[in-house]
mmCIF file of N, CA and C in Angstrom:
data_model
loop_
_atom_site.group_PDB
_atom_site.id
_atom_site.type_symbol
_atom_site.label_atom_id
_atom_site.label_comp_id
_atom_site.label_asym_id
_atom_site.label_seq_id
_atom_site.Cartn_x
_atom_site.Cartn_y
_atom_site.Cartn_z
ATOM 1 N N GLN A 1 191.034 184.415 95.739
ATOM 2 C CA GLN A 1 191.178 185.394 94.664
ATOM 3 C C GLN A 1 191.662 186.719 95.259
ATOM 4 N N VAL A 2 192.655 187.286 94.634
ATOM 5 C CA VAL A 2 193.197 188.572 95.056
ATOM 6 C C VAL A 2 192.331 189.685 94.495
ATOM 7 N N GLN A 3 192.015 190.649 95.337
ATOM 8 C CA GLN A 3 191.270 191.830 94.886
ATOM 9 C C GLN A 3 192.242 192.995 94.710
ATOM 10 N N LEU A 4 192.040 193.752 93.647
ATOM 11 C CA LEU A 4 192.938 194.856 93.312
ATOM 12 C C LEU A 4 192.126 196.122 93.087
ATOM 13 N N VAL A 5 192.596 197.225 93.662
ATOM 14 C CA VAL A 5 191.947 198.516 93.476
ATOM 15 C C VAL A 5 192.992 199.518 93.010
ATOM 16 N N GLU A 6 192.774 200.065 91.827
ATOM 17 C CA GLU A 6 193.728 200.987 91.225
ATOM 18 C C GLU A 6 193.280 202.430 91.432
ATOM 19 N N SER A 7 194.257 203.322 91.384
ATOM 20 C CA SER A 7 193.957 204.745 91.395
ATOM 21 C C SER A 7 195.135 205.496 90.789
ATOM 22 N N GLY A 8 194.894 206.752 90.418
ATOM 23 C CA GLY A 8 195.994 207.600 90.018
ATOM 24 C C GLY A 8 196.078 207.978 88.560
ATOM 25 N N GLY A 9 195.183 207.498 87.732
ATOM 26 C CA GLY A 9 195.237 207.886 86.334
ATOM 27 C C GLY A 9 194.820 209.328 86.139
ATOM 28 N N GLY A 10 194.912 209.797 84.896
ATOM 29 C CA GLY A 10 194.504 211.160 84.606
ATOM 30 C C GLY A 10 195.071 211.667 83.314
ATOM 31 N N LEU A 11 194.975 212.987 83.148
ATOM 32 C CA LEU A 11 195.456 213.667 81.948
ATOM 33 C C LEU A 11 196.702 214.457 82.303
ATOM 34 N N VAL A 12 197.737 214.319 81.488
ATOM 35 C CA VAL A 12 198.993 215.022 81.735
ATOM 36 C C VAL A 12 199.610 215.405 80.396
ATOM 37 N N GLN A 13 200.384 216.478 80.401
ATOM 38 C CA GLN A 13 201.078 216.878 79.177
ATOM 39 C C GLN A 13 202.322 216.022 78.961
ATOM 40 N N ALA A 14 202.738 215.926 77.726
ATOM 41 C CA ALA A 14 203.959 215.195 77.409
ATOM 42 C C ALA A 14 205.119 215.748 78.228
ATOM 43 N N GLY A 15 205.928 214.830 78.758
ATOM 44 C CA GLY A 15 207.039 215.222 79.611
ATOM 45 C C GLY A 15 206.690 215.239 81.083
ATOM 46 N N GLY A 16 205.416 215.133 81.380
ATOM 47 C CA GLY A 16 204.966 215.160 82.762
ATOM 48 C C GLY A 16 205.044 213.806 83.442
ATOM 49 N N SER A 17 204.504 213.761 84.659
ATOM 50 C CA SER A 17 204.580 212.557 85.477
ATOM 51 C C SER A 17 203.219 212.223 86.087
ATOM 52 N N LEU A 18 203.035 210.943 86.317
ATOM 53 C CA LEU A 18 201.870 210.441 87.043
ATOM 54 C C LEU A 18 202.310 209.258 87.887
ATOM 55 N N ARG A 19 201.595 209.011 88.968
ATOM 56 C CA ARG A 19 201.852 207.818 89.760
ATOM 57 C C ARG A 19 200.557 207.032 89.916
ATOM 58 N N LEU A 20 200.619 205.772 89.527
ATOM 59 C CA LEU A 20 199.491 204.868 89.693
ATOM 60 C C LEU A 20 199.698 204.029 90.951
ATOM 61 N N SER A 21 198.590 203.716 91.617
ATOM 62 C CA SER A 21 198.633 202.864 92.802
ATOM 63 C C SER A 21 197.725 201.665 92.606
ATOM 64 N N CYS A 22 198.110 200.565 93.203
ATOM 65 C CA CYS A 22 197.287 199.361 93.153
ATOM 66 C C CYS A 22 197.339 198.700 94.526
ATOM 67 N N ALA A 23 196.223 198.764 95.229
ATOM 68 C CA ALA A 23 196.126 198.158 96.556
ATOM 69 C C ALA A 23 195.564 196.751 96.424
ATOM 70 N N ALA A 24 196.239 195.807 97.053
ATOM 71 C CA ALA A 24 195.852 194.407 96.940
ATOM 72 C C ALA A 24 195.364 193.862 98.278
ATOM 73 N N SER A 25 194.433 192.941 98.199
ATOM 74 C CA SER A 25 193.988 192.212 99.380
ATOM 75 C C SER A 25 193.688 190.778 98.974
ATOM 76 N N GLY A 26 193.889 189.867 99.917
ATOM 77 C CA GLY A 26 193.547 188.481 99.650
ATOM 78 C C GLY A 26 194.700 187.566 99.304
ATOM 79 N N PHE A 27 195.941 188.090 99.351
ATOM 80 C CA PHE A 27 197.077 187.206 99.104
ATOM 81 C C PHE A 27 197.164 186.167 100.215
ATOM 82 N N THR A 28 197.370 184.919 99.835
ATOM 83 C CA THR A 28 197.556 183.852 100.818
ATOM 84 C C THR A 28 198.923 183.189 100.666
ATOM 85 N N SER A 29 199.622 183.513 99.613
ATOM 86 C CA SER A 29 200.934 182.926 99.349
ATOM 87 C C SER A 29 202.028 183.906 99.734
ATOM 88 N N SER A 30 203.235 183.379 100.048
ATOM 89 C CA SER A 30 204.378 184.250 100.318
ATOM 90 C C SER A 30 205.147 184.574 99.043
ATOM 91 N N THR A 31 204.786 183.951 97.943
ATOM 92 C CA THR A 31 205.402 184.218 96.646
ATOM 93 C C THR A 31 204.338 184.792 95.724
ATOM 94 N N ASN A 32 204.576 186.016 95.286
ATOM 95 C CA ASN A 32 203.559 186.698 94.504
ATOM 96 C C ASN A 32 204.177 187.593 93.436
ATOM 97 N N THR A 33 203.353 187.950 92.503
ATOM 98 C CA THR A 33 203.732 188.878 91.447
ATOM 99 C C THR A 33 202.622 189.895 91.290
ATOM 100 N N MET A 34 203.020 191.156 91.217
ATOM 101 C CA MET A 34 202.073 192.225 90.874
ATOM 102 C C MET A 34 202.692 193.060 89.767
ATOM 103 N N GLY A 35 201.848 193.467 88.847
ATOM 104 C CA GLY A 35 202.392 194.215 87.730
ATOM 105 C C GLY A 35 201.362 195.108 87.072
ATOM 106 N N TRP A 36 201.807 195.768 86.027
ATOM 107 C CA TRP A 36 200.970 196.665 85.255
ATOM 108 C C TRP A 36 201.012 196.282 83.778
ATOM 109 N N PHE A 37 199.857 196.310 83.189
ATOM 110 C CA PHE A 37 199.701 196.170 81.747
ATOM 111 C C PHE A 37 198.952 197.406 81.245
ATOM 112 N N ARG A 38 198.997 197.618 79.958
ATOM 113 C CA ARG A 38 198.221 198.705 79.382
ATOM 114 C C ARG A 38 197.603 198.253 78.072
ATOM 115 N N GLN A 39 196.508 198.924 77.723
ATOM 116 C CA GLN A 39 195.777 198.529 76.531
ATOM 117 C C GLN A 39 195.162 199.744 75.865
ATOM 118 N N VAL A 40 195.299 199.785 74.536
ATOM 119 C CA VAL A 40 194.620 200.793 73.727
ATOM 120 C C VAL A 40 193.572 200.077 72.887
ATOM 121 N N PRO A 41 192.537 200.789 72.477
ATOM 122 C CA PRO A 41 191.458 200.143 71.715
ATOM 123 C C PRO A 41 191.972 199.422 70.477
ATOM 124 N N GLY A 42 191.520 198.202 70.304
ATOM 125 C CA GLY A 42 191.874 197.431 69.117
ATOM 126 C C GLY A 42 193.186 196.692 69.213
ATOM 127 N N LYS A 43 193.879 196.827 70.361
ATOM 128 C CA LYS A 43 195.163 196.134 70.515
ATOM 129 C C LYS A 43 195.139 195.248 71.749
ATOM 130 N N GLU A 44 196.077 194.308 71.770
ATOM 131 C CA GLU A 44 196.177 193.410 72.909
ATOM 132 C C GLU A 44 196.751 194.142 74.125
ATOM 133 N N ARG A 45 196.437 193.599 75.293
ATOM 134 C CA ARG A 45 196.993 194.140 76.519
ATOM 135 C C ARG A 45 198.511 193.929 76.507
ATOM 136 N N GLN A 46 199.246 194.973 76.866
ATOM 137 C CA GLN A 46 200.698 194.981 76.727
ATOM 138 C C GLN A 46 201.351 195.083 78.104
ATOM 139 N N PHE A 47 202.364 194.278 78.329
ATOM 140 C CA PHE A 47 203.105 194.307 79.591
ATOM 141 C C PHE A 47 203.841 195.630 79.745
ATOM 142 N N VAL A 48 203.839 196.171 80.973
ATOM 143 C CA VAL A 48 204.546 197.417 81.268
ATOM 144 C C VAL A 48 205.659 197.188 82.293
ATOM 145 N N ALA A 49 205.285 196.682 83.483
ATOM 146 C CA ALA A 49 206.264 196.505 84.549
ATOM 147 C C ALA A 49 205.729 195.484 85.539
ATOM 148 N N VAL A 50 206.667 194.881 86.294
ATOM 149 C CA VAL A 50 206.268 193.859 87.248
ATOM 150 C C VAL A 50 207.160 193.896 88.470
ATOM 151 N N PHE A 51 206.586 193.528 89.625
ATOM 152 C CA PHE A 51 207.316 193.380 90.872
ATOM 153 C C PHE A 51 207.005 191.986 91.400
ATOM 154 N N ARG A 52 208.056 191.202 91.638
ATOM 155 C CA ARG A 52 207.879 189.841 92.143
ATOM 156 C C ARG A 52 208.582 189.717 93.481
ATOM 157 N N TRP A 53 208.005 188.944 94.374
ATOM 158 C CA TRP A 53 208.655 188.774 95.668
ATOM 159 C C TRP A 53 208.316 187.423 96.276
ATOM 160 N N ASN A 54 209.255 186.959 97.128
ATOM 161 C CA ASN A 54 209.002 185.795 97.971
ATOM 162 C C ASN A 54 209.626 186.098 99.325
ATOM 163 N N ARG A 55 209.806 185.096 100.151
ATOM 164 C CA ARG A 55 210.264 185.342 101.527
ATOM 165 C C ARG A 55 211.677 185.928 101.570
ATOM 166 N N SER A 56 212.476 185.627 100.554
ATOM 167 C CA SER A 56 213.891 186.009 100.641
ATOM 168 C C SER A 56 214.369 186.995 99.585
ATOM 169 N N SER A 57 213.569 187.261 98.580
ATOM 170 C CA SER A 57 214.059 188.131 97.514
ATOM 171 C C SER A 57 212.906 188.816 96.792
ATOM 172 N N SER A 58 213.269 189.781 95.981
ATOM 173 C CA SER A 58 212.287 190.468 95.149
ATOM 174 C C SER A 58 212.979 190.927 93.865
ATOM 175 N N GLY A 59 212.183 191.243 92.886
ATOM 176 C CA GLY A 59 212.765 191.689 91.631
ATOM 177 C C GLY A 59 211.760 192.415 90.784
ATOM 178 N N THR A 60 212.275 193.213 89.866
ATOM 179 C CA THR A 60 211.430 193.979 88.962
ATOM 180 C C THR A 60 211.831 193.694 87.516
ATOM 181 N N ASP A 61 210.906 194.012 86.633
ATOM 182 C CA ASP A 61 211.176 193.876 85.209
ATOM 183 C C ASP A 61 210.320 194.905 84.478
ATOM 184 N N TYR A 62 210.824 195.372 83.333
ATOM 185 C CA TYR A 62 210.141 196.425 82.596
ATOM 186 C C TYR A 62 210.098 196.110 81.113
ATOM 187 N N ALA A 63 209.069 196.610 80.456
ATOM 188 C CA ALA A 63 209.059 196.589 79.007
ATOM 189 C C ALA A 63 210.119 197.561 78.501
ATOM 190 N N ASP A 64 210.720 197.244 77.370
ATOM 191 C CA ASP A 64 211.779 198.110 76.816
ATOM 192 C C ASP A 64 211.276 199.533 76.590
ATOM 193 N N SER A 65 210.014 199.669 76.230
ATOM 194 C CA SER A 65 209.473 200.981 75.894
ATOM 195 C C SER A 65 209.369 201.922 77.089
ATOM 196 N N VAL A 66 209.459 201.398 78.299
ATOM 197 C CA VAL A 66 209.316 202.254 79.480
ATOM 198 C C VAL A 66 210.568 202.256 80.364
ATOM 199 N N LYS A 67 211.558 201.470 80.033
ATOM 200 C CA LYS A 67 212.782 201.419 80.844
ATOM 201 C C LYS A 67 213.416 202.795 80.931
ATOM 202 N N GLY A 68 213.813 203.162 82.146
ATOM 203 C CA GLY A 68 214.432 204.460 82.356
ATOM 204 C C GLY A 68 213.443 205.579 82.597
ATOM 205 N N ARG A 69 212.156 205.320 82.353
ATOM 206 C CA ARG A 69 211.126 206.351 82.562
ATOM 207 C C ARG A 69 210.134 205.946 83.654
ATOM 208 N N PHE A 70 209.825 204.660 83.737
ATOM 209 C CA PHE A 70 208.857 204.172 84.716
ATOM 210 C C PHE A 70 209.584 203.397 85.805
ATOM 211 N N THR A 71 209.052 203.475 87.018
ATOM 212 C CA THR A 71 209.605 202.725 88.142
ATOM 213 C C THR A 71 208.463 202.065 88.904
ATOM 214 N N ILE A 72 208.581 200.769 89.114
ATOM 215 C CA ILE A 72 207.594 200.049 89.913
ATOM 216 C C ILE A 72 208.181 199.800 91.295
ATOM 217 N N SER A 73 207.338 199.965 92.317
ATOM 218 C CA SER A 73 207.790 199.749 93.683
ATOM 219 C C SER A 73 206.639 199.181 94.507
ATOM 220 N N ARG A 74 206.979 198.705 95.678
ATOM 221 C CA ARG A 74 205.953 198.073 96.524
ATOM 222 C C ARG A 74 206.123 198.517 97.958
ATOM 223 N N ASP A 75 205.004 198.864 98.583
ATOM 224 C CA ASP A 75 204.952 199.150 100.015
ATOM 225 C C ASP A 75 204.379 197.916 100.686
ATOM 226 N N ASN A 76 205.245 197.175 101.342
ATOM 227 C CA ASN A 76 204.831 195.909 101.946
ATOM 228 C C ASN A 76 203.767 196.112 103.007
ATOM 229 N N ALA A 77 203.922 197.157 103.819
ATOM 230 C CA ALA A 77 202.975 197.397 104.917
ATOM 231 C C ALA A 77 201.583 197.713 104.412
ATOM 232 N N LYS A 78 201.510 198.385 103.262
ATOM 233 C CA LYS A 78 200.215 198.760 102.699
ATOM 234 C C LYS A 78 199.730 197.777 101.647
ATOM 235 N N ASN A 79 200.548 196.781 101.343
ATOM 236 C CA ASN A 79 200.218 195.814 100.290
ATOM 237 C C ASN A 79 199.819 196.527 98.996
ATOM 238 N N THR A 80 200.595 197.510 98.659
ATOM 239 C CA THR A 80 200.301 198.367 97.512
ATOM 240 C C THR A 80 201.519 198.434 96.600
ATOM 241 N N VAL A 81 201.258 198.360 95.313
ATOM 242 C CA VAL A 81 202.288 198.533 94.301
ATOM 243 C C VAL A 81 202.053 199.866 93.594
ATOM 244 N N TYR A 82 203.139 200.561 93.319
ATOM 245 C CA TYR A 82 203.074 201.865 92.660
ATOM 246 C C TYR A 82 203.789 201.789 91.309
ATOM 247 N N LEU A 83 203.298 202.570 90.379
ATOM 248 C CA LEU A 83 203.987 202.749 89.106
ATOM 249 C C LEU A 83 204.224 204.246 88.926
ATOM 250 N N GLN A 84 205.466 204.664 89.121
ATOM 251 C CA GLN A 84 205.838 206.053 88.904
ATOM 252 C C GLN A 84 206.203 206.215 87.438
ATOM 253 N N MET A 85 205.487 207.085 86.758
ATOM 254 C CA MET A 85 205.684 207.278 85.323
ATOM 255 C C MET A 85 206.194 208.682 85.081
ATOM 256 N N ASN A 86 207.422 208.789 84.597
ATOM 257 C CA ASN A 86 208.043 210.081 84.304
ATOM 258 C C ASN A 86 208.283 210.213 82.803
ATOM 259 N N SER A 87 208.535 211.413 82.376
ATOM 260 C CA SER A 87 208.820 211.696 80.962
ATOM 261 C C SER A 87 207.772 211.046 80.064
ATOM 262 N N LEU A 88 206.540 211.251 80.408
ATOM 263 C CA LEU A 88 205.456 210.600 79.667
ATOM 264 C C LEU A 88 205.372 211.105 78.232
ATOM 265 N N LYS A 89 204.997 210.175 77.356
ATOM 266 C CA LYS A 89 204.872 210.457 75.934
ATOM 267 C C LYS A 89 203.426 210.196 75.499
ATOM 268 N N PRO A 90 202.987 210.820 74.421
ATOM 269 C CA PRO A 90 201.623 210.547 73.938
ATOM 270 C C PRO A 90 201.371 209.059 73.695
ATOM 271 N N GLU A 91 202.395 208.333 73.282
ATOM 272 C CA GLU A 91 202.213 206.896 73.034
ATOM 273 C C GLU A 91 202.042 206.079 74.317
ATOM 274 N N ASP A 92 202.195 206.702 75.464
ATOM 275 C CA ASP A 92 201.895 206.023 76.734
ATOM 276 C C ASP A 92 200.399 206.061 77.052
ATOM 277 N N THR A 93 199.640 206.796 76.261
ATOM 278 C CA THR A 93 198.198 206.877 76.486
ATOM 279 C C THR A 93 197.560 205.506 76.353
ATOM 280 N N ALA A 94 196.820 205.100 77.375
ATOM 281 C CA ALA A 94 196.197 203.785 77.398
ATOM 282 C C ALA A 94 195.375 203.647 78.679
ATOM 283 N N VAL A 95 194.617 202.574 78.756
ATOM 284 C CA VAL A 95 194.047 202.154 80.031
ATOM 285 C C VAL A 95 195.079 201.249 80.694
ATOM 286 N N TYR A 96 195.438 201.577 81.905
ATOM 287 C CA TYR A 96 196.442 200.813 82.638
ATOM 288 C C TYR A 96 195.732 199.887 83.628
ATOM 289 N N TYR A 97 196.125 198.621 83.590
ATOM 290 C CA TYR A 97 195.532 197.607 84.447
ATOM 291 C C TYR A 97 196.578 197.044 85.402
ATOM 292 N N CYS A 98 196.181 196.943 86.658
ATOM 293 C CA CYS A 98 196.994 196.240 87.635
ATOM 294 C C CYS A 98 196.663 194.760 87.565
ATOM 295 N N ALA A 99 197.669 193.924 87.708
ATOM 296 C CA ALA A 99 197.491 192.475 87.647
ATOM 297 C C ALA A 99 198.267 191.821 88.775
ATOM 298 N N ALA A 100 197.781 190.664 89.211
ATOM 299 C CA ALA A 100 198.457 189.952 90.292
ATOM 300 C C ALA A 100 198.302 188.452 90.136
ATOM 301 N N ASP A 101 199.255 187.744 90.696
ATOM 302 C CA ASP A 101 199.169 186.288 90.738
ATOM 303 C C ASP A 101 199.934 185.783 91.959
ATOM 304 N N ASP A 102 199.442 184.683 92.528
ATOM 305 C CA ASP A 102 200.104 184.115 93.712
ATOM 306 C C ASP A 102 201.166 183.114 93.282
ATOM 307 N N SER A 103 202.070 183.582 92.441
ATOM 308 C CA SER A 103 203.195 182.783 91.979
ATOM 309 C C SER A 103 204.289 183.735 91.514
ATOM 310 N N TRP A 104 205.465 183.191 91.218
ATOM 311 C CA TRP A 104 206.564 183.989 90.633
ATOM 312 C C TRP A 104 206.395 183.892 89.128
ATOM 313 N N VAL A 105 205.722 184.876 88.549
ATOM 314 C CA VAL A 105 205.445 184.841 87.115
ATOM 315 C C VAL A 105 206.724 185.122 86.336
ATOM 316 N N VAL A 106 207.017 184.262 85.390
ATOM 317 C CA VAL A 106 208.233 184.420 84.584
ATOM 318 C C VAL A 106 207.915 185.052 83.231
ATOM 319 N N ARG A 107 206.897 184.529 82.593
ATOM 320 C CA ARG A 107 206.555 185.023 81.259
ATOM 321 C C ARG A 107 205.439 186.056 81.382
ATOM 322 N N MET A 108 205.719 187.261 80.943
ATOM 323 C CA MET A 108 204.816 188.385 81.159
ATOM 324 C C MET A 108 203.727 188.446 80.085
ATOM 325 N N THR A 109 202.825 187.494 80.172
ATOM 326 C CA THR A 109 201.635 187.529 79.327
ATOM 327 C C THR A 109 200.418 187.631 80.235
ATOM 328 N N SER A 110 199.376 188.260 79.751
ATOM 329 C CA SER A 110 198.206 188.495 80.587
ATOM 330 C C SER A 110 197.579 187.201 81.067
ATOM 331 N N SER A 111 197.723 186.134 80.308
ATOM 332 C CA SER A 111 197.110 184.858 80.707
ATOM 333 C C SER A 111 197.758 184.250 81.934
ATOM 334 N N ASN A 112 198.948 184.731 82.310
ATOM 335 C CA ASN A 112 199.646 184.203 83.480
ATOM 336 C C ASN A 112 199.286 184.921 84.781
ATOM 337 N N PHE A 113 198.370 185.858 84.707
ATOM 338 C CA PHE A 113 197.940 186.592 85.886
ATOM 339 C C PHE A 113 196.485 186.242 86.194
ATOM 340 N N GLY A 114 196.219 185.886 87.448
ATOM 341 C CA GLY A 114 194.889 185.424 87.811
ATOM 342 C C GLY A 114 193.933 186.504 88.266
ATOM 343 N N SER A 115 194.447 187.672 88.624
ATOM 344 C CA SER A 115 193.591 188.736 89.156
ATOM 345 C C SER A 115 193.900 190.043 88.456
ATOM 346 N N TRP A 116 192.844 190.828 88.246
ATOM 347 C CA TRP A 116 192.974 192.100 87.534
ATOM 348 C C TRP A 116 192.171 193.194 88.213
ATOM 349 N N GLY A 117 192.713 194.404 88.113
ATOM 350 C CA GLY A 117 191.974 195.572 88.550
ATOM 351 C C GLY A 117 191.025 196.051 87.471
ATOM 352 N N GLN A 118 190.313 197.117 87.783
ATOM 353 C CA GLN A 118 189.276 197.618 86.877
ATOM 354 C C GLN A 118 189.846 198.492 85.753
ATOM 355 N N GLY A 119 191.072 198.918 85.880
ATOM 356 C CA GLY A 119 191.699 199.767 84.863
ATOM 357 C C GLY A 119 191.567 201.236 85.194
ATOM 358 N N THR A 120 192.576 202.002 84.827
ATOM 359 C CA THR A 120 192.551 203.445 85.019
ATOM 360 C C THR A 120 193.127 204.111 83.772
ATOM 361 N N GLN A 121 192.461 205.151 83.304
ATOM 362 C CA GLN A 121 192.856 205.811 82.067
ATOM 363 C C GLN A 121 194.014 206.760 82.305
ATOM 364 N N VAL A 122 195.023 206.643 81.456
ATOM 365 C CA VAL A 122 196.130 207.596 81.422
ATOM 366 C C VAL A 122 196.142 208.221 80.035
ATOM 367 N N THR A 123 196.056 209.537 79.989
ATOM 368 C CA THR A 123 196.075 210.259 78.719
ATOM 369 C C THR A 123 197.198 211.277 78.743
ATOM 370 N N VAL A 124 198.073 211.192 77.745
ATOM 371 C CA VAL A 124 199.204 212.104 77.632
ATOM 372 C C VAL A 124 198.999 212.954 76.388
ATOM 373 N N SER A 125 198.864 214.250 76.577
ATOM 374 C CA SER A 125 198.629 215.150 75.456
ATOM 375 C C SER A 125 199.954 215.688 74.926
ATOM 376 N N SER A 126 199.981 215.946 73.624
ATOM 377 C CA SER A 126 201.223 216.426 73.006
ATOM 378 C C SER A 126 201.297 217.936 72.997
#
């Protein structure tokens, strides 16, 4: 089981920026996926961004609502994935969860991820 530790949430004004971090431990596969989901009370967990990698390639994918504003990246040496969030909007307010799986996840649904972080609150004020 992969363990995930998130950090970096907080309160920011609309138009501002935040960076979330997710440190992973316990990967045993060379093919993995790490990503971010977010959830507001009363709604389902929603896909935000993902980073997938194997021995020869890597790739990213984003929800339409964050394309051009959010960037996901990975520091291989630190086994950490980052979510840089720019031009934040009040509708980005949510609890953000880091997720991971020891496979190349194709369909971005929460059920396809085997490991989850504890969540970090992001609040964007208008």
